[in-house]
Short mmCIF file of C-alpha atoms and ligand atoms in Angstrom, two decimals:
data_model
loop_
_atom_site.label_atom_id
_atom_site.label_comp_id
_atom_site.label_asym_id
_atom_site.label_seq_id
_atom_site.Cartn_x
_atom_site.Cartn_y
_atom_site.Cartn_z
CA MET C 1 -49.96 39.01 -135.92
CA ALA C 2 -47.69 37.65 -138.62
CA ILE C 3 -44.98 37.62 -136.06
CA ALA C 4 -47.16 35.67 -133.59
CA ILE C 5 -47.98 33.06 -136.15
CA SER C 6 -44.48 32.46 -137.20
CA THR C 7 -43.28 32.20 -133.61
CA GLU C 8 -45.95 29.56 -133.11
CA HIS C 9 -44.67 27.59 -136.11
CA GLN C 10 -41.18 27.83 -134.73
CA VAL C 11 -42.33 26.65 -131.28
CA LYS C 12 -44.17 23.65 -132.76
CA ASN C 13 -41.02 22.82 -134.83
CA GLU C 14 -38.85 22.96 -131.74
CA LEU C 15 -41.27 20.88 -129.68
CA SER C 16 -41.41 18.21 -132.42
CA LEU C 17 -37.59 18.08 -132.34
CA VAL C 18 -37.54 17.91 -128.46
CA ALA C 19 -39.97 15.05 -128.33
CA GLN C 20 -38.98 13.52 -131.72
CA ARG C 21 -42.66 13.42 -132.90
CA GLU C 22 -44.20 14.13 -136.27
CA TYR C 23 -47.32 16.03 -135.22
CA VAL C 24 -47.74 18.53 -132.37
CA ALA C 25 -50.68 20.70 -131.32
CA LEU C 26 -50.55 23.35 -128.54
CA THR C 27 -53.15 23.25 -125.80
CA SER C 28 -54.11 25.64 -123.00
CA SER C 29 -52.81 23.13 -120.33
CA GLY C 30 -51.62 19.71 -119.62
CA SER C 31 -55.06 18.75 -118.40
CA SER C 32 -56.57 20.03 -121.71
CA ALA C 33 -54.04 17.94 -123.60
CA LEU C 34 -55.15 14.87 -121.53
CA ILE C 35 -58.87 15.56 -122.15
CA VAL C 36 -58.35 16.15 -125.86
CA ALA C 37 -56.26 13.05 -126.22
CA LEU C 38 -58.89 10.90 -124.66
CA LYS C 39 -61.85 12.56 -126.47
CA ALA C 40 -60.04 12.26 -129.81
CA SER C 41 -59.41 8.53 -129.36
CA ASN C 42 -62.09 6.33 -130.53
CA ILE C 43 -62.83 4.67 -127.23
CA ALA C 44 -66.32 3.87 -125.96
CA PRO C 45 -67.74 6.23 -123.32
CA GLY C 46 -67.52 4.76 -119.86
CA SER C 47 -64.35 2.75 -120.65
CA GLU C 48 -61.77 2.38 -117.90
CA VAL C 49 -58.52 4.26 -118.18
CA ILE C 50 -55.64 3.07 -115.97
CA MET C 51 -53.44 5.74 -114.24
CA PRO C 52 -50.90 5.61 -111.27
CA ALA C 53 -52.19 6.45 -107.83
CA ILE C 54 -49.11 8.64 -107.24
CA CYS C 55 -49.24 11.70 -109.53
CA CYS C 56 -50.84 15.01 -110.11
CA PRO C 57 -54.69 14.77 -109.32
CA ALA C 58 -55.37 16.63 -112.62
CA VAL C 59 -54.85 13.41 -114.43
CA LEU C 60 -57.73 11.81 -112.55
CA PHE C 61 -60.03 14.72 -113.13
CA ALA C 62 -59.06 14.89 -116.86
CA ILE C 63 -60.14 11.21 -117.24
CA GLN C 64 -63.49 12.02 -115.56
CA MET C 65 -63.97 15.18 -117.65
CA ALA C 66 -63.41 13.25 -120.80
CA GLY C 67 -66.22 10.74 -119.77
CA PHE C 68 -64.19 7.80 -118.69
CA THR C 69 -63.61 5.90 -115.44
CA PRO C 70 -60.16 6.31 -113.82
CA VAL C 71 -58.75 3.06 -112.38
CA LEU C 72 -55.78 3.51 -110.21
CA SER C 73 -52.62 1.28 -110.39
CA ASP C 74 -50.06 0.94 -107.49
CA VAL C 75 -46.57 2.35 -107.88
CA SER C 76 -43.08 1.14 -107.20
CA ILE C 77 -41.50 2.14 -103.94
CA THR C 78 -38.13 2.65 -105.76
CA THR C 79 -39.11 4.41 -109.08
CA PHE C 80 -42.36 6.07 -107.69
CA CYS C 81 -44.00 5.06 -111.05
CA SER C 82 -46.37 2.29 -111.92
CA THR C 83 -44.59 -0.68 -113.38
CA LEU C 84 -45.98 -2.89 -116.13
CA ALA C 85 -46.99 -5.39 -113.42
CA ASP C 86 -48.83 -2.70 -111.54
CA ILE C 87 -50.76 -1.76 -114.62
CA GLU C 88 -51.46 -5.38 -115.77
CA ALA C 89 -53.02 -6.02 -112.28
CA GLN C 90 -55.71 -3.39 -113.06
CA VAL C 91 -56.60 -4.41 -116.64
CA SER C 92 -60.21 -5.55 -117.11
CA ASP C 93 -62.52 -6.11 -120.07
CA LYS C 94 -63.48 -2.44 -119.88
CA THR C 95 -59.83 -1.07 -120.05
CA LYS C 96 -59.36 0.89 -123.19
CA ALA C 97 -56.49 3.11 -122.35
CA VAL C 98 -53.47 3.54 -120.16
CA ILE C 99 -51.89 6.88 -118.98
CA ALA C 100 -48.29 6.16 -118.23
CA VAL C 101 -46.95 9.02 -116.03
CA HIS C 102 -43.28 9.86 -115.54
CA SER C 103 -43.94 10.93 -111.93
CA TYR C 104 -41.55 13.48 -110.52
CA GLY C 105 -39.88 13.34 -113.95
CA ILE C 106 -38.63 9.85 -113.27
CA ALA C 107 -38.89 7.73 -116.38
CA CYS C 108 -41.31 4.91 -115.91
CA ASP C 109 -40.77 1.59 -117.79
CA ILE C 110 -42.34 3.12 -120.83
CA LYS C 111 -40.83 0.68 -123.35
CA ALA C 112 -42.29 -2.40 -121.73
CA ILE C 113 -45.60 -0.58 -121.06
CA SER C 114 -45.73 0.53 -124.77
CA GLU C 115 -45.13 -3.04 -125.97
CA TYR C 116 -47.77 -4.42 -123.63
CA CYS C 117 -50.35 -1.77 -124.72
CA LYS C 118 -49.70 -2.53 -128.41
CA SER C 119 -50.09 -6.31 -127.78
CA LYS C 120 -53.46 -5.75 -125.94
CA GLN C 121 -54.58 -2.94 -128.29
CA LEU C 122 -54.93 -0.47 -125.50
CA LEU C 123 -54.35 3.24 -126.26
CA LEU C 124 -51.16 4.51 -124.58
CA ILE C 125 -51.08 8.13 -123.41
CA GLU C 126 -47.74 9.12 -122.17
CA ASP C 127 -47.78 11.88 -119.60
CA ALA C 128 -44.41 13.65 -119.73
CA CYS C 129 -45.70 16.82 -118.08
CA LEU C 130 -42.80 16.71 -115.50
CA ALA C 131 -40.24 15.42 -117.88
CA VAL C 132 -39.92 17.93 -120.77
CA GLY C 133 -36.44 17.63 -122.11
CA ALA C 134 -35.64 14.27 -120.37
CA ILE C 135 -34.00 11.46 -122.37
CA THR C 136 -33.93 7.77 -121.48
CA ASN C 137 -31.87 5.26 -123.59
CA ASN C 138 -31.29 7.88 -126.22
CA GLN C 139 -34.99 8.48 -126.68
CA PRO C 140 -36.90 11.56 -125.41
CA LEU C 141 -39.68 11.02 -122.79
CA GLY C 142 -42.81 12.16 -124.82
CA SER C 143 -41.77 10.06 -127.76
CA PHE C 144 -43.28 6.77 -126.63
CA GLY C 145 -47.06 7.05 -126.41
CA ASP C 146 -49.70 6.70 -129.19
CA ILE C 147 -50.21 10.23 -127.83
CA SER C 148 -47.76 12.07 -125.48
CA ILE C 149 -48.45 15.19 -123.57
CA TYR C 150 -46.52 18.07 -121.91
CA SER C 151 -47.51 20.84 -119.53
CA PHE C 152 -46.06 24.28 -119.35
CA GLY C 153 -48.27 25.21 -116.39
CA TYR C 154 -47.61 26.50 -112.88
CA ASP C 155 -44.75 24.76 -111.12
CA LYS C 156 -44.02 22.34 -114.02
CA THR C 157 -40.55 21.50 -115.29
CA LEU C 158 -40.98 24.27 -117.88
CA ALA C 159 -42.95 26.55 -115.48
CA LEU C 160 -44.56 29.11 -117.67
CA ASN C 161 -47.87 29.19 -115.84
CA TYR C 162 -49.65 28.45 -119.16
CA GLY C 163 -49.96 25.96 -121.85
CA GLY C 164 -49.55 22.34 -122.85
CA ALA C 165 -48.71 20.20 -125.93
CA ILE C 166 -50.01 17.05 -127.44
CA PHE C 167 -47.90 14.76 -129.74
CA THR C 168 -48.45 11.83 -131.92
CA ASN C 169 -47.08 10.18 -134.97
CA ASN C 170 -50.38 8.97 -136.18
CA ALA C 171 -51.97 11.16 -138.94
CA ALA C 172 -55.52 9.97 -138.35
CA LEU C 173 -55.19 10.46 -134.60
CA PHE C 174 -53.82 13.96 -135.24
CA SER C 175 -56.76 14.90 -137.43
CA ALA C 176 -59.06 13.78 -134.63
CA ILE C 177 -57.04 15.84 -132.15
CA GLU C 178 -57.30 18.94 -134.43
CA ALA C 179 -61.07 18.40 -135.05
CA THR C 180 -61.60 18.12 -131.19
CA LEU C 181 -59.60 21.33 -130.60
CA ASN C 182 -61.53 23.13 -133.38
CA VAL C 183 -64.76 22.65 -131.50
CA ASN C 184 -63.49 23.26 -127.88
CA ASP C 185 -61.97 26.78 -127.70
CA PHE C 186 -61.35 26.24 -123.96
CA PHE C 187 -58.59 23.58 -124.73
CA CYS C 188 -56.89 25.66 -127.47
CA TYR C 189 -53.60 27.50 -126.83
CA GLN C 190 -53.87 31.30 -126.89
CA PRO C 191 -50.60 32.56 -128.33
CA ASN C 192 -51.29 36.15 -127.32
CA ASP C 193 -50.13 38.12 -124.15
CA GLY C 194 -46.51 37.09 -124.79
CA ASN C 195 -47.33 33.46 -124.08
CA ILE C 196 -45.77 32.17 -127.28
CA GLN C 197 -42.66 34.35 -126.93
CA ARG C 198 -42.14 33.02 -123.37
CA LEU C 199 -42.46 29.51 -124.54
CA LYS C 200 -40.06 30.10 -127.40
CA GLY C 201 -37.58 31.57 -124.91
CA ALA C 202 -37.82 28.59 -122.57
CA LEU C 203 -37.38 26.05 -125.39
CA ASP C 204 -34.35 27.96 -126.53
CA GLU C 205 -32.83 27.50 -123.06
CA LEU C 206 -34.12 24.01 -122.53
CA GLY C 207 -30.71 22.50 -122.98
CA ASP C 208 -29.17 24.72 -120.15
CA PHE C 209 -32.14 24.18 -117.86
CA THR C 210 -31.98 20.45 -118.31
CA ALA C 211 -28.17 20.35 -117.61
CA LYS C 212 -28.73 22.23 -114.33
CA ARG C 213 -31.57 20.03 -113.21
CA ILE C 214 -29.38 17.01 -113.91
CA ASN C 215 -26.52 18.50 -111.85
CA ASN C 216 -28.84 19.25 -108.95
CA VAL C 217 -30.28 15.74 -108.98
CA LEU C 218 -26.87 14.21 -109.18
CA PHE C 219 -25.71 16.37 -106.16
CA CYS C 220 -28.68 15.08 -104.09
CA HIS C 221 -28.33 11.47 -105.20
CA GLN C 222 -24.56 11.37 -104.41
CA GLN C 223 -24.59 13.38 -101.09
CA LEU C 224 -27.68 11.89 -99.38
CA GLN C 225 -26.86 9.15 -96.93
CA THR C 226 -29.35 6.45 -96.58
CA GLU C 227 -29.53 5.88 -92.87
CA HIS C 228 -33.08 7.12 -92.30
CA ILE C 229 -34.13 7.55 -95.94
CA SER C 230 -34.48 5.54 -99.15
CA LYS C 231 -33.42 7.17 -102.36
CA PRO C 232 -35.17 6.55 -105.67
CA THR C 233 -33.67 4.25 -108.23
CA ILE C 234 -32.96 6.61 -111.08
CA ASP C 235 -30.57 6.96 -113.98
CA VAL C 236 -28.17 9.71 -112.98
CA ASP C 237 -28.81 11.70 -116.05
CA GLN C 238 -32.54 12.40 -115.41
CA PRO C 239 -33.60 16.11 -115.06
CA LEU C 240 -36.19 15.46 -112.38
CA TRP C 241 -39.06 17.89 -111.36
CA ARG C 242 -38.20 17.53 -107.70
CA TYR C 243 -35.98 14.87 -106.12
CA PRO C 244 -38.33 12.50 -104.22
CA LEU C 245 -37.21 10.31 -101.36
CA ILE C 246 -38.75 8.24 -98.64
CA ILE C 247 -38.44 9.16 -94.98
CA ASN C 248 -38.57 5.82 -93.17
CA GLY C 249 -39.21 7.39 -89.78
CA ASP C 250 -41.85 9.89 -88.68
CA ARG C 251 -42.34 12.21 -91.65
CA GLU C 252 -44.53 14.74 -89.77
CA ARG C 253 -41.80 15.27 -87.10
CA PHE C 254 -39.26 15.59 -89.79
CA LEU C 255 -41.29 18.17 -91.78
CA ALA C 256 -41.92 20.21 -88.62
CA LYS C 257 -38.14 20.20 -87.81
CA ALA C 258 -37.39 21.33 -91.41
CA ASP C 259 -40.00 24.10 -91.24
CA ALA C 260 -38.50 25.34 -87.88
CA LYS C 261 -35.12 25.60 -89.59
CA ASN C 262 -36.46 27.29 -92.72
CA ILE C 263 -35.59 24.25 -94.92
CA LEU C 264 -37.88 24.25 -97.90
CA ILE C 265 -39.23 20.69 -98.43
CA THR C 266 -42.44 19.63 -99.97
CA SER C 267 -44.30 16.31 -99.66
CA HIS C 268 -46.00 15.61 -103.05
CA TYR C 269 -47.82 13.37 -103.93
CA LYS C 270 -50.67 12.12 -101.80
CA SER C 271 -52.08 8.77 -103.02
CA LEU C 272 -55.15 9.37 -105.12
CA GLU C 273 -56.72 6.50 -103.25
CA ILE C 274 -58.28 9.23 -101.02
CA LEU C 275 -60.37 10.43 -104.04
CA LYS C 276 -61.33 6.82 -105.10
CA THR C 277 -62.34 5.04 -101.97
CA GLY C 278 -62.42 1.31 -102.04
CA THR C 279 -58.97 0.92 -103.69
CA THR C 280 -56.09 -0.35 -101.54
CA LEU C 281 -52.66 0.11 -102.98
CA PRO C 282 -50.10 -0.52 -100.32
CA GLN C 283 -47.04 1.00 -101.97
CA ALA C 284 -48.79 4.12 -103.11
CA LYS C 285 -50.14 4.44 -99.47
CA TYR C 286 -46.56 4.07 -98.02
CA ILE C 287 -45.25 6.72 -100.42
CA SER C 288 -48.12 8.96 -99.72
CA ASP C 289 -47.26 8.85 -95.99
CA HIS C 290 -43.47 8.97 -96.27
CA VAL C 291 -42.35 10.85 -99.44
CA ILE C 292 -40.65 14.25 -99.33
CA ASN C 293 -39.23 16.23 -102.29
CA ILE C 294 -36.19 18.53 -102.64
CA PHE C 295 -36.21 21.40 -105.14
CA VAL C 296 -33.79 20.84 -108.01
CA ARG C 297 -34.96 23.73 -110.26
CA PRO C 298 -32.36 25.35 -112.60
CA GLU C 299 -32.68 28.57 -110.49
CA THR C 300 -32.65 26.88 -107.05
CA PRO C 301 -29.46 28.15 -105.31
CA GLN C 302 -26.75 25.57 -104.77
CA GLN C 303 -26.62 26.69 -101.05
CA GLN C 304 -30.25 25.80 -100.66
CA ILE C 305 -29.72 22.31 -102.03
CA GLU C 306 -26.64 21.79 -99.88
CA ASP C 307 -28.49 22.92 -96.75
CA THR C 308 -31.37 20.68 -97.48
CA VAL C 309 -29.23 17.64 -98.06
CA HIS C 310 -27.14 18.46 -94.94
CA PHE C 311 -30.36 18.80 -92.92
CA ILE C 312 -31.61 15.48 -94.14
CA ASN C 313 -28.35 13.65 -93.47
CA GLU C 314 -28.36 15.11 -89.94
CA PHE C 315 -31.93 14.19 -89.13
CA ALA C 316 -31.90 11.48 -86.49
CA GLN C 317 -34.83 9.62 -84.98
C1 PLP X 401 -49.53 19.18 -113.76
C2 PLP X 401 -49.75 17.88 -114.44
C3 PLP X 401 -50.77 17.64 -115.31
C4 PLP X 401 -51.77 18.77 -115.73
O1 PLP X 401 -51.13 19.86 -116.26
P1 PLP X 401 -51.73 21.31 -116.11
O2 PLP X 401 -51.06 22.16 -117.17
O3 PLP X 401 -51.59 21.76 -114.76
O4 PLP X 401 -53.30 21.17 -116.41
C5 PLP X 401 -50.90 16.47 -115.86
N1 PLP X 401 -50.04 15.42 -115.58
C6 PLP X 401 -49.05 15.52 -114.68
C7 PLP X 401 -48.17 14.37 -114.44
C8 PLP X 401 -48.82 16.80 -114.06
O5 PLP X 401 -47.88 16.95 -113.14
#
């Protein structure tokens, strides 16, 4: 057990270096991290929490589990993330927190969002679940929120099938986070079964993994031709989760063709409007109906990426 405990300390130290944060706690998942973050913050039950309509549905469920009301903001057609204007459009008297998500690992305009939240005294939770190891303007994603979170779950940037992390620089907030974890075993990280060793191993290789992702993203970004598609607006040094792009034609026909040729393409995310009827967010809807994603994992074979890009470039209406 002594070894497990010391590995856990090393992991926390490494994580606090990666995200440049003072305090870090491990959780059982990214969803747990979000729920704990919301529960530990001193916001009134029933308050509204703003989140983007295009991201993992777990974010919406986490807000509801924590006892708050999710309010969806629209997203940019070029960055696939909510801009400050998208968020501002949803702020009401009941808004007490904003969850800023780096969807697909693309950095959202986190600096402007952070300044705005400070000026309005809104709690900012930065969701960097798909951006572990990403850096923007010399600052890691995960370093901007009052609280920031990572996931190490199934199919994430660091896909270890288990775990999450929660970060802050605020000592009082961290005490509340620890107190929340102490009474909710379900949210706590279990370092047994080799979990912590796997996490340590992945963090030791994070630099290499990130470099490979960046290379794969760069390849897609440079080689894709924009006749039938729209590429995202990204900094070229972003280690994305998957490379998202917009098919301006008939996506279903495109996906069927890809499938017939054994080209592996996914179509995340659907707009969460389908879960919150009554909202109309035109850009989220457009992305929902037209987005596709290319795998850019460190272990994705170069040939697969080349074949996928070639297929997309060849696709004609
Ligand atoms: C997956 C994901 C989560 C939830 O993480 P889990 O570890 O699967 O609970 C939260 N936010 C985003 C953006 C995600 O992609």
